[in-house]
CSV table of C-alpha atoms and ligand atoms in Angstrom, one decimal:
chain,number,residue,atom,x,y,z
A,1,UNK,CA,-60.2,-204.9,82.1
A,2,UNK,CA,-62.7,-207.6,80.8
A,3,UNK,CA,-60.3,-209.7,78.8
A,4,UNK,CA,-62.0,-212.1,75.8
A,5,UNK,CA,-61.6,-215.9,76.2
A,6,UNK,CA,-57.6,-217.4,75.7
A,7,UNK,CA,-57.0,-217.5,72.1
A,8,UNK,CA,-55.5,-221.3,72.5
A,9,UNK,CA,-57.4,-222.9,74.7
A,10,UNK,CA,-60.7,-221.1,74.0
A,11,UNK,CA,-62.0,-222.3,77.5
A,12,UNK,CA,-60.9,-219.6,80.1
A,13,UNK,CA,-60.9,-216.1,79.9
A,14,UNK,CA,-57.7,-214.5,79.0
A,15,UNK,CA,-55.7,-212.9,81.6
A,16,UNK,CA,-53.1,-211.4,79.3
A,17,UNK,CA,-52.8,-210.0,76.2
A,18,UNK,CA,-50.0,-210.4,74.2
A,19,UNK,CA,-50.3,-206.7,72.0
A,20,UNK,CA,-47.3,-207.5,68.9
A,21,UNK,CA,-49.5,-211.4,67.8
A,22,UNK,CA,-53.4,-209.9,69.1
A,23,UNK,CA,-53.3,-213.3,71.5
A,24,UNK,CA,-55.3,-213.0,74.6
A,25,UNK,CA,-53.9,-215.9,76.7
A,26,UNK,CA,-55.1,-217.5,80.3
A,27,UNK,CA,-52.6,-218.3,83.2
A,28,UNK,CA,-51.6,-221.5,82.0
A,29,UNK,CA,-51.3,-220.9,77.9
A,30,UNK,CA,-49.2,-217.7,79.1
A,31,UNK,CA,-46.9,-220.2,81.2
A,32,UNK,CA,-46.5,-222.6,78.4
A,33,UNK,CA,-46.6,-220.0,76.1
A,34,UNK,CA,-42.9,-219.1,77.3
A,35,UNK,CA,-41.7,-222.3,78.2
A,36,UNK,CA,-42.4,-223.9,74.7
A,37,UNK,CA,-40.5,-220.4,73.6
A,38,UNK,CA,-37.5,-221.1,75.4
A,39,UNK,CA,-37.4,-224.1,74.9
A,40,UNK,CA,-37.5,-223.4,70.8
A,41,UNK,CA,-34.7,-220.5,71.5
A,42,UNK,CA,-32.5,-223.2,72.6
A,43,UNK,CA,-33.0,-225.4,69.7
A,44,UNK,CA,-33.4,-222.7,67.4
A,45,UNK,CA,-29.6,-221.5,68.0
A,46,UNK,CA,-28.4,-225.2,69.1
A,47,UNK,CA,-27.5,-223.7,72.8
A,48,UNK,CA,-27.9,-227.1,75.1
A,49,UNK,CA,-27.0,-230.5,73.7
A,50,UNK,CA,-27.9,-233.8,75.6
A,51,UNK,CA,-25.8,-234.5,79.0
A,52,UNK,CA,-24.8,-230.9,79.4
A,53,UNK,CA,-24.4,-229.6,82.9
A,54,UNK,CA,-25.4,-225.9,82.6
A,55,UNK,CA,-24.5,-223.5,85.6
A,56,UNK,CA,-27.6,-221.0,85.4
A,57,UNK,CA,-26.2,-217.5,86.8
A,58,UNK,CA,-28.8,-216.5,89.8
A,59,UNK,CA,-29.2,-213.4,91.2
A,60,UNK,CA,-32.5,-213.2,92.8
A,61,UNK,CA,-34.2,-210.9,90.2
A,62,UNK,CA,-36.9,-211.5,88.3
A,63,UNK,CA,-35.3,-213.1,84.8
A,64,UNK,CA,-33.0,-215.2,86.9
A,65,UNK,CA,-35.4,-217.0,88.5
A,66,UNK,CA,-37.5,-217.3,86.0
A,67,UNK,CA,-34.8,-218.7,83.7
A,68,UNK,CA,-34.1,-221.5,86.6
A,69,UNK,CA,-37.8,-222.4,86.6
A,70,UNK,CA,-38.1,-222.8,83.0
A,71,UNK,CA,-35.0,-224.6,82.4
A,72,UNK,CA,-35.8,-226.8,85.3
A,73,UNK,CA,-39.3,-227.5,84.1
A,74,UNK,CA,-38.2,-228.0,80.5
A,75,UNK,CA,-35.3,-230.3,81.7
A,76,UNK,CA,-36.4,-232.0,84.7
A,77,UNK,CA,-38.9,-233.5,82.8
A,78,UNK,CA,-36.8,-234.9,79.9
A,79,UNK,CA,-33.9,-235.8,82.7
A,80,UNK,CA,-31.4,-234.8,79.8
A,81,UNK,CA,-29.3,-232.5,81.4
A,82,UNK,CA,-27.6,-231.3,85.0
A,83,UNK,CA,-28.9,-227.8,86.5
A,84,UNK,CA,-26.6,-226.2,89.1
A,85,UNK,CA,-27.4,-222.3,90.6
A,86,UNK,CA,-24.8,-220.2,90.6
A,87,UNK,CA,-24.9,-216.8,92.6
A,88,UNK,CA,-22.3,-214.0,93.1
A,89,UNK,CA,-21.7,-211.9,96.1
A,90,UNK,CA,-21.2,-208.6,95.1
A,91,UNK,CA,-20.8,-207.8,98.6
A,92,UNK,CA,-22.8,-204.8,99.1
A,93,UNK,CA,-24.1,-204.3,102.6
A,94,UNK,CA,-27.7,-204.4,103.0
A,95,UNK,CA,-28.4,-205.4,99.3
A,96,UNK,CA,-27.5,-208.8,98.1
A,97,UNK,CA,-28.4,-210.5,101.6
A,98,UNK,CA,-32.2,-210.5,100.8
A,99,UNK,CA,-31.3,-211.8,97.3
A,100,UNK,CA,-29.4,-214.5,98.7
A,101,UNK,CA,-32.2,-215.6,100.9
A,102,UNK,CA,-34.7,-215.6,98.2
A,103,UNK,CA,-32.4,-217.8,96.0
A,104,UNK,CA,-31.5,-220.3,98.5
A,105,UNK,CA,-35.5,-220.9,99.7
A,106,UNK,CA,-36.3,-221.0,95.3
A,107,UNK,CA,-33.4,-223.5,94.8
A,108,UNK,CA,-34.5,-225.5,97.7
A,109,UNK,CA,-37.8,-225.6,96.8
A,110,UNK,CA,-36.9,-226.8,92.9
A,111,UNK,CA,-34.6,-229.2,95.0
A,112,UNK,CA,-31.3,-227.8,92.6
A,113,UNK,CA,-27.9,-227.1,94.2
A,114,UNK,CA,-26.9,-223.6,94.8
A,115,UNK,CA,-23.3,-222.7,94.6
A,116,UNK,CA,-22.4,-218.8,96.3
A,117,UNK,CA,-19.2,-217.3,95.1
A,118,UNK,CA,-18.2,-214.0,96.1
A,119,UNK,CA,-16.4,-211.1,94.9
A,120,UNK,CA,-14.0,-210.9,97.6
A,121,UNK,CA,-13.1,-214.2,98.1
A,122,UNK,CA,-12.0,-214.3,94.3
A,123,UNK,CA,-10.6,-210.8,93.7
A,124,UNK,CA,-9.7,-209.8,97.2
A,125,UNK,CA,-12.4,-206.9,97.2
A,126,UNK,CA,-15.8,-206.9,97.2
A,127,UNK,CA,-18.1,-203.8,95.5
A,128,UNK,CA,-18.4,-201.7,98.8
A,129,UNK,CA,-14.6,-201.5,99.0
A,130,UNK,CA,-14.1,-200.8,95.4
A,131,UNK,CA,-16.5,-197.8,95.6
A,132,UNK,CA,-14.6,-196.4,98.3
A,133,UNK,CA,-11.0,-197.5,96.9
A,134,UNK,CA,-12.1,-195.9,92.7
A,135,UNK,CA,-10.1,-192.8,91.8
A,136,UNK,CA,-13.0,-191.3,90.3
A,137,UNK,CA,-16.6,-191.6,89.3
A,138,UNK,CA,-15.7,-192.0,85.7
A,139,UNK,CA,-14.9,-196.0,87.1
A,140,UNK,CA,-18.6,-196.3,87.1
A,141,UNK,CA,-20.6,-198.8,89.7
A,142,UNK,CA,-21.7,-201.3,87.4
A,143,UNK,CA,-18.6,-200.9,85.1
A,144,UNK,CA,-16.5,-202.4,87.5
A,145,UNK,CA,-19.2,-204.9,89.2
A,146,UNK,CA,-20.2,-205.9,85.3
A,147,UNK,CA,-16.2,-207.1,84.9
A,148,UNK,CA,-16.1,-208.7,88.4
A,149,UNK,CA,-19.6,-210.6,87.9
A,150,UNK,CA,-18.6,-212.1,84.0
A,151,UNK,CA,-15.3,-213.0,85.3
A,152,UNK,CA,-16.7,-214.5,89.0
A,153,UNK,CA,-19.7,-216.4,86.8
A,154,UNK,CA,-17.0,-218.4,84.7
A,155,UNK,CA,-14.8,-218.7,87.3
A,156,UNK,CA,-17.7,-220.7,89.3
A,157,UNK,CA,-19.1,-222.6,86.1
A,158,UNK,CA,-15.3,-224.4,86.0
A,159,UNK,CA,-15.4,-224.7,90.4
A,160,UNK,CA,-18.9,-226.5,89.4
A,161,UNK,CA,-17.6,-228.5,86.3
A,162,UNK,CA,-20.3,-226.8,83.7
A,163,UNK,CA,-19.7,-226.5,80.2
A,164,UNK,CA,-22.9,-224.5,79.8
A,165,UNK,CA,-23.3,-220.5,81.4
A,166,UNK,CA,-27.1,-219.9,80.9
A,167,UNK,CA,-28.2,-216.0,82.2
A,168,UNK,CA,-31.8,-214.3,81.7
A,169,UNK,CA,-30.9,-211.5,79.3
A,170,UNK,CA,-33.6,-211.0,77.5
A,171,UNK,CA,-34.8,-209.0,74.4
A,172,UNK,CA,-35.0,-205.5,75.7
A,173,UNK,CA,-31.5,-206.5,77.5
A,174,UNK,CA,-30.4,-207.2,74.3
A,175,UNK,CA,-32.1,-204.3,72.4
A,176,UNK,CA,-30.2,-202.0,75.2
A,177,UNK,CA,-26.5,-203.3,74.8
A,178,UNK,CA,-26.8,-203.5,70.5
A,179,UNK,CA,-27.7,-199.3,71.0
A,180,UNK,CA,-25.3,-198.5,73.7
A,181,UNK,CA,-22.4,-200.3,71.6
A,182,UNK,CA,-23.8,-198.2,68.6
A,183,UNK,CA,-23.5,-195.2,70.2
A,184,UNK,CA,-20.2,-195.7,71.8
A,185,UNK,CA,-18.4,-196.9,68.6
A,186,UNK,CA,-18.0,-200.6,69.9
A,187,UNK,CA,-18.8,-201.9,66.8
A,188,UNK,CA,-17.0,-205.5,67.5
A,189,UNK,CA,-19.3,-206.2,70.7
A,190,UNK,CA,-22.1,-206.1,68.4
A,191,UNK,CA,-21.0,-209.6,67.1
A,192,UNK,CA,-20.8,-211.1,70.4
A,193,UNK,CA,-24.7,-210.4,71.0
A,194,UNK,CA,-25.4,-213.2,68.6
A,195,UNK,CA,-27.3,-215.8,70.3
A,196,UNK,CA,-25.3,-218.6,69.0
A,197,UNK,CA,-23.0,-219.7,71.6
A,198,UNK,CA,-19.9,-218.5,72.1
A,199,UNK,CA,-17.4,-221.2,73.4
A,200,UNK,CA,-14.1,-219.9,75.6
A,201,UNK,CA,-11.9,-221.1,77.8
A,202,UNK,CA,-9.6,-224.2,77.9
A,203,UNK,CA,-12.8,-226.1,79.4
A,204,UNK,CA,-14.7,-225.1,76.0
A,205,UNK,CA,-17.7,-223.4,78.4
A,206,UNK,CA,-20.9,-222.0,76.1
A,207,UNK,CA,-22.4,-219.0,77.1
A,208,UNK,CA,-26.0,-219.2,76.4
A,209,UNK,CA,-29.3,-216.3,76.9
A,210,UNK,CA,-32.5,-218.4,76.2
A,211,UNK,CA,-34.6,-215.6,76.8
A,212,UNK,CA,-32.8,-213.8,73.8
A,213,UNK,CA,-36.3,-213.7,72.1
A,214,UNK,CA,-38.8,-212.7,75.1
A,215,UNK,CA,-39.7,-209.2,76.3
A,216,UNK,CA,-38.5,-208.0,79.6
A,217,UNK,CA,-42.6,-207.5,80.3
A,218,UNK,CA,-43.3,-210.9,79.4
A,219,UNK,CA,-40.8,-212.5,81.9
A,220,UNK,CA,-42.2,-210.2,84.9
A,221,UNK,CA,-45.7,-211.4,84.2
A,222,UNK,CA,-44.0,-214.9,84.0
A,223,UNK,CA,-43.0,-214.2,87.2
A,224,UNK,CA,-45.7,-213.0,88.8
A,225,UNK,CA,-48.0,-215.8,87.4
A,226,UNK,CA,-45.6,-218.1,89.1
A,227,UNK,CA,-45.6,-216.5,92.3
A,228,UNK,CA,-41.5,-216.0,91.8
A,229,UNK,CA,-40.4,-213.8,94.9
A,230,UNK,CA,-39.1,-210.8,94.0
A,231,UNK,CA,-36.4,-208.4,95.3
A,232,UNK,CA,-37.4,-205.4,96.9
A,233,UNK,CA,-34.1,-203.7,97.9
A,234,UNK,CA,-32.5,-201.6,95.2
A,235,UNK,CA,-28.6,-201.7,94.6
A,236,UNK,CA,-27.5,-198.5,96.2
A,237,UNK,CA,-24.9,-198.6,93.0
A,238,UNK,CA,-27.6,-198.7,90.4
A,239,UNK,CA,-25.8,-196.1,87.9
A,240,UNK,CA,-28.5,-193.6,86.2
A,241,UNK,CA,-26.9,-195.1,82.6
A,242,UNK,CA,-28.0,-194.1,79.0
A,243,UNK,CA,-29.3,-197.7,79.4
A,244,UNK,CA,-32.2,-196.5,81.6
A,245,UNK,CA,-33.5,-194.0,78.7
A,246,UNK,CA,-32.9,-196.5,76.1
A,247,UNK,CA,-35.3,-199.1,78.0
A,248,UNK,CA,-37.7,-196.5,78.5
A,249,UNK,CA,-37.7,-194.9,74.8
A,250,UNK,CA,-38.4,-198.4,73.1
A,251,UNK,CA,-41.1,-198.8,75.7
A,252,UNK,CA,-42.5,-195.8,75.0
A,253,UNK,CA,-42.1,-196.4,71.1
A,254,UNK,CA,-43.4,-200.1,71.5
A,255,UNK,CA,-47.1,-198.7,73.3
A,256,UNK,CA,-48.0,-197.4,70.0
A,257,UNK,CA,-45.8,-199.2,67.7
A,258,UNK,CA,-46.6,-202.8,68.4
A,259,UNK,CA,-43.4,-205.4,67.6
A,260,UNK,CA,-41.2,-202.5,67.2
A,261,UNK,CA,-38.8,-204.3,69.6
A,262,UNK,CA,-39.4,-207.0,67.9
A,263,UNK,CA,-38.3,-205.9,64.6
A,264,UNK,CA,-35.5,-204.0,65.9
A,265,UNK,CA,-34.1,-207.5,67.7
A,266,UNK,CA,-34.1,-209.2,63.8
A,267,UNK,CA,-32.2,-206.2,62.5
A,268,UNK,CA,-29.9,-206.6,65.3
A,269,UNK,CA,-30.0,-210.6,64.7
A,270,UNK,CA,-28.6,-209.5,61.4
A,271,UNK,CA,-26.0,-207.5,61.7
A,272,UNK,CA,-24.7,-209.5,64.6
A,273,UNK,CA,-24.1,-212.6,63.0
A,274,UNK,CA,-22.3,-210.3,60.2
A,275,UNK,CA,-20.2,-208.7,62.6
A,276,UNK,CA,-19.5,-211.9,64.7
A,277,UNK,CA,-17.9,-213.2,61.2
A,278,UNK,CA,-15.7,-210.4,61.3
A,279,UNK,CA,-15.1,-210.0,64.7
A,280,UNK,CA,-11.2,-209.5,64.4
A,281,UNK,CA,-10.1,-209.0,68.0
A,282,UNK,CA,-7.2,-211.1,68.1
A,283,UNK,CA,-7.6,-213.7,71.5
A,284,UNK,CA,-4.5,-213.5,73.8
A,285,UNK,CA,-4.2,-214.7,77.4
A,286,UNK,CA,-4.0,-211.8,80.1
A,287,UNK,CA,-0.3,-211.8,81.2
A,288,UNK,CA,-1.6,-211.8,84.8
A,289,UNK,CA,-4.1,-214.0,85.0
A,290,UNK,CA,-4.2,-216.0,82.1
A,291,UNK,CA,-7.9,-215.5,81.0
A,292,UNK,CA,-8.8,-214.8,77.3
A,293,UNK,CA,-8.5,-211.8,76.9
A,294,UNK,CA,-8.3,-209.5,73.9
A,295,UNK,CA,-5.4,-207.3,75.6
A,296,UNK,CA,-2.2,-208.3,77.4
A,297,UNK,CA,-4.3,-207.6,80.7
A,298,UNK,CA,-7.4,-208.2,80.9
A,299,UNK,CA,-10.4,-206.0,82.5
A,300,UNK,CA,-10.8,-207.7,85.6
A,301,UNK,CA,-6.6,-207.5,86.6
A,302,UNK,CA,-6.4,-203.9,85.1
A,303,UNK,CA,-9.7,-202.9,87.6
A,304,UNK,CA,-7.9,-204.7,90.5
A,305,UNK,CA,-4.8,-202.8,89.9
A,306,UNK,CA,-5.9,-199.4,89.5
A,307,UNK,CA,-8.4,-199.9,92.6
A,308,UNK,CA,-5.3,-201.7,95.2
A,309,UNK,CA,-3.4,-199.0,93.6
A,310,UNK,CA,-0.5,-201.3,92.8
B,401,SF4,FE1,-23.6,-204.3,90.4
B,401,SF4,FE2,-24.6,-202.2,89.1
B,401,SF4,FE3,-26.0,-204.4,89.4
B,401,SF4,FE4,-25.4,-202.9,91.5
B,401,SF4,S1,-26.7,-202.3,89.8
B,401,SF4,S2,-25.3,-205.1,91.5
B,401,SF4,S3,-23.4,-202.2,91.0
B,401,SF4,S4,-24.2,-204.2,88.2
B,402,ZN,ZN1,-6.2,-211.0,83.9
């Protein structure tokens, strides 16, 4: 496709056109394009404050490592604050190896300390077992590796001594969880999509997305124009998940409705920070563990128990 010539710097020919603002952009206006992005998403909701030491969760796909370059591009270059990678070992044969690889040789190359922690060193199982060891299929995959991965992400940001969890969800991640919550009734965890951050924990960690504002196509072209490796195994776990048809029906809706996603993520915005005002879970400690947790036992020791069987 003949593209016209970059709408910003009106010297190269556009590689990329960005459909919801009619932008045609070049390689480097695109890159800046989404750094100066995240970097306003992170003033915009007050998410990183001078001298913080932010743990970025790395996985080896394609938002995660974006997420690491553009922080480490934004902040390397104002030396304000510490960048640690922090990667969790699911422990699924043949799978998260590659990944592994691919973030050690990134972090290397960005020169930033890479941190592994790993499911079964922390909870005494690791995904593999705990598909075997599940009493039924209606403990689904990513249900219990979703639990294990928040829980093993804070539980390296404090080995680490972050007080800033940064991840690469971005919009259509966002735009995925606000409908699934909708359509299961879990009206609360609307409120905790909010991109303000949330702070937890005796150590008073923030959880921060600063790609809360960027489509999910947007970061893979990042990517690409980066040259970011990419993962090709698949998890063998993946779970076919109404999330799946909810990517691909605003995808399909966005084609010829430009900056639908877009509006739906300010409607979401919205009632989000309404709900997050209300949010009336009451915060206890798990009676096991002692993580916050909204009941006397917490996900990640009720999952351990019912897959030990104890
Ligand atoms: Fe875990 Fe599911 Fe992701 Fe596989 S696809 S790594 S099971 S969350
Ligand atoms: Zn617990």
């Amino acid at each position: 496709m003949q593209y016209s010539l970059c709408s910003k710097c009106q010297k190269i020919q556009g590689i990329y056109f960005r459909q919801y603002s009619g932008e045609y952009l070049c390689r480097s206006c695109f890159i800046i394009s989404i750094e100066e992005k995240t970097s306003r998403i992170i003033s915009k909701f007050s998410m990183i404050n001078y001298g913080d030491k932010i743990a970025v969760g790395v996985s080896g796909g394609k938002d995660s490592l974006s997420l690491l370059l553009v922080l480490n591009n934004i902040f390397e270059r104002k030396k304000t604050s510490d960048i640690i990678a922090i990667t969790i070992d699911e422990g699924i044969d043949g799978y998260r190896n590659e990944s592994l690889r691919i973030v050690k040789d990134f972090c290397s190359k960005l020169n930033v300390k890479n941190e592994i922690f790993s499911y079964k060193e922390l909870f005494g199982l690791n995904m593999d077992e705990s598909m075997l060891l599940r009493p039924s299929e209606k403990m689904t995959s990513c249900s219990i590796c979703g639990t294990f991965r928040r829980r093993a992400i804070d539980i390296a940001a404090d080995y680490v001594g972050a007080n800033v969890i940064a991840t690469g969800h971005n919009l259509d991640d966002h735009l995925q969880s606000f409908m699934i919550n909708i359509i299961a009734g879990d009206v609360n965890r609307i409120g905790w999509i909010y991109p303000e951050p949330i702070y937890y924990g005796k150590n008073e960690v923030k959880k921060i997305k600063p790609f809360i504002e960027i489509y999910e196509r947007e970061i893979v072209f990042y990517a690409l124009q980066q040259n970011i490796p990419f993962q090709s195994e698949q998890c063998p776990y993946q779970d076919e998940s109404i999330r799946s048809e909810i990517r691909e029906f605003f995808n399909s809706l966005e084609e010829t409705r430009s900056g639908v996603k877009y509006n739906t993520y300010n409607s979401l915005l919205k009632i989000s920070k309404i709900l997050k005002n209300y949010d009336s879970s009451v915060k206890n400690k798990c009676r096991i563990c002692g993580h916050d947790s909204t009941r006397a036992v917490c996900s990640v020791c009720k999952n351990i128990k019912i897959l030990k069987n104890d």
